[in-house]
PDB file of C-alpha atoms in Angstrom:
ATOM      1  CA  MET A 499       0.000   0.000   0.000  1.00  0.00           C
ATOM      2  CA  LYS A 500       2.840   2.378   0.841  1.00  0.00           C
ATOM      3  CA  ALA A 501       4.461   1.631  -2.523  1.00  0.00           C
ATOM      4  CA  ILE A 502       1.267   2.521  -4.391  1.00  0.00           C
ATOM      5  CA  TYR A 503       0.943   5.753  -2.370  1.00  0.00           C
ATOM      6  CA  PHE A 504       4.596   6.612  -3.105  1.00  0.00           C
ATOM      7  CA  VAL A 505       4.137   6.025  -6.876  1.00  0.00           C
ATOM      8  CA  PHE A 506       0.936   8.103  -6.838  1.00  0.00           C
ATOM      9  CA  CYS A 507       2.717  11.003  -5.089  1.00  0.00           C
ATOM     10  CA  LEU A 508       5.665  10.760  -7.471  1.00  0.00           C
ATOM     11  CA  CYS A 509       3.388  10.804 -10.544  1.00  0.00           C
ATOM     12  CA  THR A 510       1.429  13.756  -9.145  1.00  0.00           C
ATOM     13  CA  ALA A 511       4.609  15.737  -8.472  1.00  0.00           C
ATOM     14  CA  LEU A 512       5.892  14.986 -11.977  1.00  0.00           C
ATOM     15  CA  MET A 513       2.584  16.081 -13.495  1.00  0.00           C
ATOM     16  CA  PHE A 514       2.588  19.392 -11.585  1.00  0.00           C
ATOM     17  CA  SER A 515       6.183  20.163 -12.532  1.00  0.00           C
ATOM     18  CA  THR A 516       5.386  19.475 -16.222  1.00  0.00           C
ATOM     19  CA  VAL A 517       2.286  21.705 -16.101  1.00  0.00           C
ATOM     20  CA  ASN A 518       4.269  24.502 -14.417  1.00  0.00           C
ATOM     21  CA  SER A 519       7.042  24.366 -17.012  1.00  0.00           C
ATOM     22  CA  LEU A 520       4.500  24.467 -19.864  1.00  0.00           C
ATOM     23  CA  ALA A 521       2.664  27.400 -18.292  1.00  0.00           C
ATOM     24  CA  ALA A 522       5.877  29.407 -18.171  1.00  0.00           C
ATOM     25  CA  GLY A 523       6.162  29.317 -21.966  1.00  0.00           C
ATOM     26  CA  GLU A 524       9.177  29.926 -24.116  1.00  0.00           C
ATOM     27  CA  ASP A 525      12.073  32.053 -22.945  1.00  0.00           C
ATOM     28  CA  PHE A 526      11.689  35.628 -24.249  1.00  0.00           C
ATOM     29  CA  LYS A 527      15.399  36.240 -24.874  1.00  0.00           C
ATOM     30  CA  THR A 528      15.680  33.060 -26.927  1.00  0.00           C
ATOM     31  CA  PHE A 529      12.529  34.015 -28.843  1.00  0.00           C
ATOM     32  CA  LEU A 530      13.825  37.546 -29.513  1.00  0.00           C
ATOM     33  CA  ARG A 531      17.171  36.246 -30.847  1.00  0.00           C
ATOM     34  CA  LYS A 532      15.354  33.984 -33.290  1.00  0.00           C
ATOM     35  CA  PHE A 533      12.759  36.672 -34.119  1.00  0.00           C
ATOM     36  CA  THR A 534      15.427  39.185 -35.165  1.00  0.00           C
ATOM     37  CA  SER A 535      17.575  36.685 -37.093  1.00  0.00           C
ATOM     38  CA  SER A 536      14.995  34.882 -39.253  1.00  0.00           C
ATOM     39  CA  ALA A 537      12.474  36.582 -41.537  1.00  0.00           C
ATOM     40  CA  SER A 538      10.311  33.468 -41.845  1.00  0.00           C
ATOM     41  CA  PHE A 539      10.218  32.992 -38.065  1.00  0.00           C
ATOM     42  CA  GLN A 540       9.443  36.687 -37.562  1.00  0.00           C
ATOM     43  CA  TYR A 541       6.492  36.563 -39.958  1.00  0.00           C
ATOM     44  CA  SER A 542       5.206  33.404 -38.250  1.00  0.00           C
ATOM     45  CA  ARG A 543       5.167  35.132 -34.848  1.00  0.00           C
ATOM     46  CA  ILE A 544       3.137  38.209 -35.730  1.00  0.00           C
ATOM     47  CA  LYS A 545      -0.635  38.199 -35.277  1.00  0.00           C
ATOM     48  CA  PHE A 546      -1.799  39.970 -38.461  1.00  0.00           C
ATOM     49  CA  PRO A 547      -3.610  42.227 -38.768  1.00  0.00           C
ATOM     50  CA  LEU A 548      -2.111  44.030 -35.802  1.00  0.00           C
ATOM     51  CA  LYS A 549      -4.450  45.479 -33.165  1.00  0.00           C
ATOM     52  CA  SER A 550      -3.835  49.130 -34.081  1.00  0.00           C
ATOM     53  CA  PRO A 551      -4.433  50.199 -37.661  1.00  0.00           C
ATOM     54  CA  ILE A 552      -2.217  52.618 -39.572  1.00  0.00           C
ATOM     55  CA  VAL A 553      -3.783  56.081 -39.431  1.00  0.00           C
ATOM     56  CA  LEU A 554      -2.817  58.608 -42.119  1.00  0.00           C
ATOM     57  CA  LEU A 555      -4.092  61.991 -43.226  1.00  0.00           C
ATOM     58  CA  LYS A 556      -5.772  62.405 -46.577  1.00  0.00           C
ATOM     59  CA  ASP A 557      -4.399  65.055 -48.914  1.00  0.00           C
ATOM     60  CA  ASP A 558      -6.765  67.669 -47.441  1.00  0.00           C
ATOM     61  CA  GLY A 559      -4.612  67.535 -44.291  1.00  0.00           C
ATOM     62  CA  GLU A 560      -7.599  67.073 -41.980  1.00  0.00           C
ATOM     63  CA  THR A 561      -9.400  63.832 -42.769  1.00  0.00           C
ATOM     64  CA  GLU A 562      -8.014  60.604 -41.311  1.00  0.00           C
ATOM     65  CA  GLN A 563      -7.985  57.309 -43.147  1.00  0.00           C
ATOM     66  CA  THR A 564      -7.176  53.972 -41.521  1.00  0.00           C
ATOM     67  CA  PHE A 565      -5.505  50.915 -43.039  1.00  0.00           C
ATOM     68  CA  SER A 566      -5.142  47.477 -41.507  1.00  0.00           C
ATOM     69  CA  PHE A 567      -1.561  46.816 -40.429  1.00  0.00           C
ATOM     70  CA  THR A 568      -1.061  43.658 -42.468  1.00  0.00           C
ATOM     71  CA  ARG A 569       1.932  41.524 -43.402  1.00  0.00           C
ATOM     72  CA  ASP A 570       2.649  43.488 -46.601  1.00  0.00           C
ATOM     73  CA  LYS A 571       3.182  46.645 -44.512  1.00  0.00           C
ATOM     74  CA  TRP A 572       5.448  45.038 -41.888  1.00  0.00           C
ATOM     75  CA  ALA A 573       9.054  46.267 -41.698  1.00  0.00           C
ATOM     76  CA  LEU A 574      11.266  43.368 -40.580  1.00  0.00           C
ATOM     77  CA  LEU A 575      13.051  44.118 -37.303  1.00  0.00           C
ATOM     78  CA  ASP A 576      16.693  43.245 -36.699  1.00  0.00           C
ATOM     79  CA  SER A 577      18.555  42.782 -33.425  1.00  0.00           C
ATOM     80  CA  GLU A 578      19.996  46.306 -33.541  1.00  0.00           C
ATOM     81  CA  THR A 579      16.514  47.826 -33.804  1.00  0.00           C
ATOM     82  CA  LEU A 580      15.239  45.905 -30.764  1.00  0.00           C
ATOM     83  CA  GLN A 581      18.350  46.451 -28.640  1.00  0.00           C
ATOM     84  CA  GLU A 582      18.037  48.438 -25.433  1.00  0.00           C
ATOM     85  CA  GLY A 583      20.307  51.436 -25.203  1.00  0.00           C
ATOM     86  CA  ARG A 584      20.832  55.160 -24.970  1.00  0.00           C
ATOM     87  CA  ILE A 585      22.732  57.041 -27.683  1.00  0.00           C
ATOM     88  CA  THR A 586      23.692  60.704 -27.431  1.00  0.00           C
ATOM     89  CA  GLU A 587      24.105  62.118 -30.906  1.00  0.00           C
ATOM     90  CA  GLU A 588      26.492  64.887 -31.946  1.00  0.00           C
ATOM     91  CA  GLU A 589      23.609  67.307 -32.437  1.00  0.00           C
ATOM     92  CA  GLY A 590      22.641  66.768 -28.810  1.00  0.00           C
ATOM     93  CA  GLY A 591      19.621  64.500 -29.282  1.00  0.00           C
ATOM     94  CA  ILE A 592      19.314  61.419 -27.099  1.00  0.00           C
ATOM     95  CA  TYR A 593      17.892  58.271 -28.684  1.00  0.00           C
ATOM     96  CA  ILE A 594      16.488  55.846 -26.133  1.00  0.00           C
ATOM     97  CA  SER A 595      15.366  52.268 -26.797  1.00  0.00           C
ATOM     98  CA  ARG A 596      14.023  50.112 -23.993  1.00  0.00           C
ATOM     99  CA  PHE A 597      11.311  47.806 -22.761  1.00  0.00           C
ATOM    100  CA  THR A 598       8.766  50.078 -21.083  1.00  0.00           C
ATOM    101  CA  ARG A 599       6.698  47.103 -19.886  1.00  0.00           C
ATOM    102  CA  ASP A 600       8.438  43.871 -19.031  1.00  0.00           C
ATOM    103  CA  GLY A 601       5.889  41.477 -17.557  1.00  0.00           C
ATOM    104  CA  PRO A 602       5.954  37.682 -17.668  1.00  0.00           C
ATOM    105  CA  ALA A 603       3.318  37.539 -20.451  1.00  0.00           C
ATOM    106  CA  HIS A 604       3.316  41.081 -21.877  1.00  0.00           C
ATOM    107  CA  LYS A 605       6.269  43.208 -23.027  1.00  0.00           C
ATOM    108  CA  GLU A 606       6.400  46.559 -24.794  1.00  0.00           C
ATOM    109  CA  PHE A 607       9.474  47.909 -26.530  1.00  0.00           C
ATOM    110  CA  GLU A 608       9.753  51.607 -27.406  1.00  0.00           C
ATOM    111  CA  ALA A 609      12.438  53.547 -29.223  1.00  0.00           C
ATOM    112  CA  GLY A 610      12.731  57.226 -30.078  1.00  0.00           C
ATOM    113  CA  TYR A 611      14.248  60.527 -29.149  1.00  0.00           C
ATOM    114  CA  ASP A 612      14.033  61.705 -25.547  1.00  0.00           C
ATOM    115  CA  GLU A 613      11.076  64.001 -24.832  1.00  0.00           C
ATOM    116  CA  SER A 614       9.248  63.091 -28.055  1.00  0.00           C
ATOM    117  CA  GLU A 615       6.820  60.428 -29.194  1.00  0.00           C
ATOM    118  CA  PRO A 616       8.344  56.994 -29.858  1.00  0.00           C
ATOM    119  CA  SER A 617       9.276  56.236 -33.452  1.00  0.00           C
ATOM    120  CA  LEU A 618       8.821  52.522 -32.780  1.00  0.00           C
ATOM    121  CA  ARG A 619       6.580  50.665 -30.361  1.00  0.00           C
ATOM    122  CA  VAL A 620       6.255  46.876 -30.454  1.00  0.00           C
ATOM    123  CA  VAL A 621       3.938  44.854 -28.205  1.00  0.00           C
ATOM    124  CA  PHE A 622       4.800  41.221 -27.442  1.00  0.00           C
ATOM    125  CA  GLU A 623       2.340  38.849 -25.793  1.00  0.00           C
ATOM    126  CA  LEU A 624       2.720  35.276 -24.575  1.00  0.00           C
ATOM    127  CA  ILE A 625      -0.083  33.282 -26.214  1.00  0.00           C
ATOM    128  CA  GLY A 626      -0.344  29.539 -25.750  1.00  0.00           C
ATOM    129  CA  GLY A 627       3.190  29.424 -24.358  1.00  0.00           C
ATOM    130  CA  LYS A 628       4.708  31.237 -27.379  1.00  0.00           C
ATOM    131  CA  TRP A 629       5.647  34.888 -27.874  1.00  0.00           C
ATOM    132  CA  TYR A 630       3.899  36.902 -30.605  1.00  0.00           C
ATOM    133  CA  VAL A 631       3.832  40.507 -31.760  1.00  0.00           C
ATOM    134  CA  THR A 632       0.248  41.703 -31.429  1.00  0.00           C
ATOM    135  CA  ASP A 633       0.619  45.440 -32.011  1.00  0.00           C
ATOM    136  CA  CYS A 634       3.096  47.913 -33.439  1.00  0.00           C
ATOM    137  CA  TYR A 635       3.576  51.556 -34.242  1.00  0.00           C
ATOM    138  CA  ASN A 636       6.332  52.171 -36.773  1.00  0.00           C
ATOM    139  CA  ASP A 637       7.522  55.555 -38.019  1.00  0.00           C
ATOM    140  CA  TRP A 638       7.368  54.215 -41.577  1.00  0.00           C
ATOM    141  CA  TYR A 639       3.672  55.034 -41.297  1.00  0.00           C
ATOM    142  CA  ASN A 640       3.602  58.147 -39.169  1.00  0.00           C
ATOM    143  CA  PHE A 641       0.827  60.725 -39.181  1.00  0.00           C
ATOM    144  CA  ASP A 642       2.856  63.005 -41.480  1.00  0.00           C
ATOM    145  CA  LEU A 643       2.763  60.448 -44.307  1.00  0.00           C
ATOM    146  CA  PRO A 644       0.055  61.450 -46.802  1.00  0.00           C
ATOM    147  CA  VAL A 645      -2.301  58.682 -47.944  1.00  0.00           C
ATOM    148  CA  SER A 646      -1.144  59.299 -51.510  1.00  0.00           C
ATOM    149  CA  GLU A 647       2.402  58.209 -50.560  1.00  0.00           C
ATOM    150  CA  LEU A 648       1.430  55.007 -48.729  1.00  0.00           C
ATOM    151  CA  GLU A 649       1.827  52.717 -51.736  1.00  0.00           C
ATOM    152  CA  GLU A 650       5.343  54.005 -52.504  1.00  0.00           C
ATOM    153  CA  THR A 651       6.326  53.753 -48.828  1.00  0.00           C
ATOM    154  CA  VAL A 652       5.138  50.134 -48.706  1.00  0.00           C
ATOM    155  CA  ARG A 653       7.180  49.334 -51.851  1.00  0.00           C
ATOM    156  CA  THR A 654      10.307  50.917 -50.345  1.00  0.00           C
ATOM    157  CA  MET A 655       9.828  49.045 -47.065  1.00  0.00           C
ATOM    158  CA  GLN A 656       9.329  45.769 -48.956  1.00  0.00           C
ATOM    159  CA  GLU A 657      12.633  46.326 -50.796  1.00  0.00           C
ATOM    160  CA  GLU A 658      14.377  46.723 -47.450  1.00  0.00           C
ATOM    161  CA  ASN A 659      12.656  43.548 -46.248  1.00  0.00           C
ATOM    162  CA  LYS A 660      14.093  41.649 -49.234  1.00  0.00           C
ATOM    163  CA  SER A 661      17.605  42.652 -48.156  1.00  0.00           C
ATOM    164  CA  PHE A 662      16.873  41.396 -44.629  1.00  0.00           C
ATOM    165  CA  GLU A 663      15.418  38.148 -46.007  1.00  0.00           C
ATOM    166  CA  GLU A 664      18.561  37.505 -48.078  1.00  0.00           C
ATOM    167  CA  LEU A 665      20.743  37.825 -44.971  1.00  0.00           C
ATOM    168  CA  HIS A 666      18.328  36.176 -42.543  1.00  0.00           C
ATOM    169  CA  PRO A 667      15.980  33.746 -44.316  1.00  0.00           C
TER     170      PRO A 667
END
């Protein structure tokens, strides 16, 4: 009887440790290394369309138009772009990049010049034990970009993505 009780306790402990390790999900640093070094992996870990649409001004300068932030508008992100740091430029500007939220299942990375709006904001969420990008603001599509220039901007960004893909398939 004691042997059966011992085996039951051992199996229960093993089951709980397995469940706990699965609940923790994948390591974020490992995910981020792979995310910034493989275009195919990066695309597979983005929940398109992103939560926030791209908002641009029409040519009248007053009317807003929204576009879904879809895969064709995504600018691939490299490790340098998502690296935390603080750079003081010769002109005196300070460029800061950091994780502004760093929770166990939700992380937000922002980059931009000190005392101004971020030029990049990426939201990562742990979903089903895996990290995904669920939202992004990218200066490629800032409010100053007229709707009439969106198509050309997307083409230019896609050309840059091809260069990334050649280096990091």
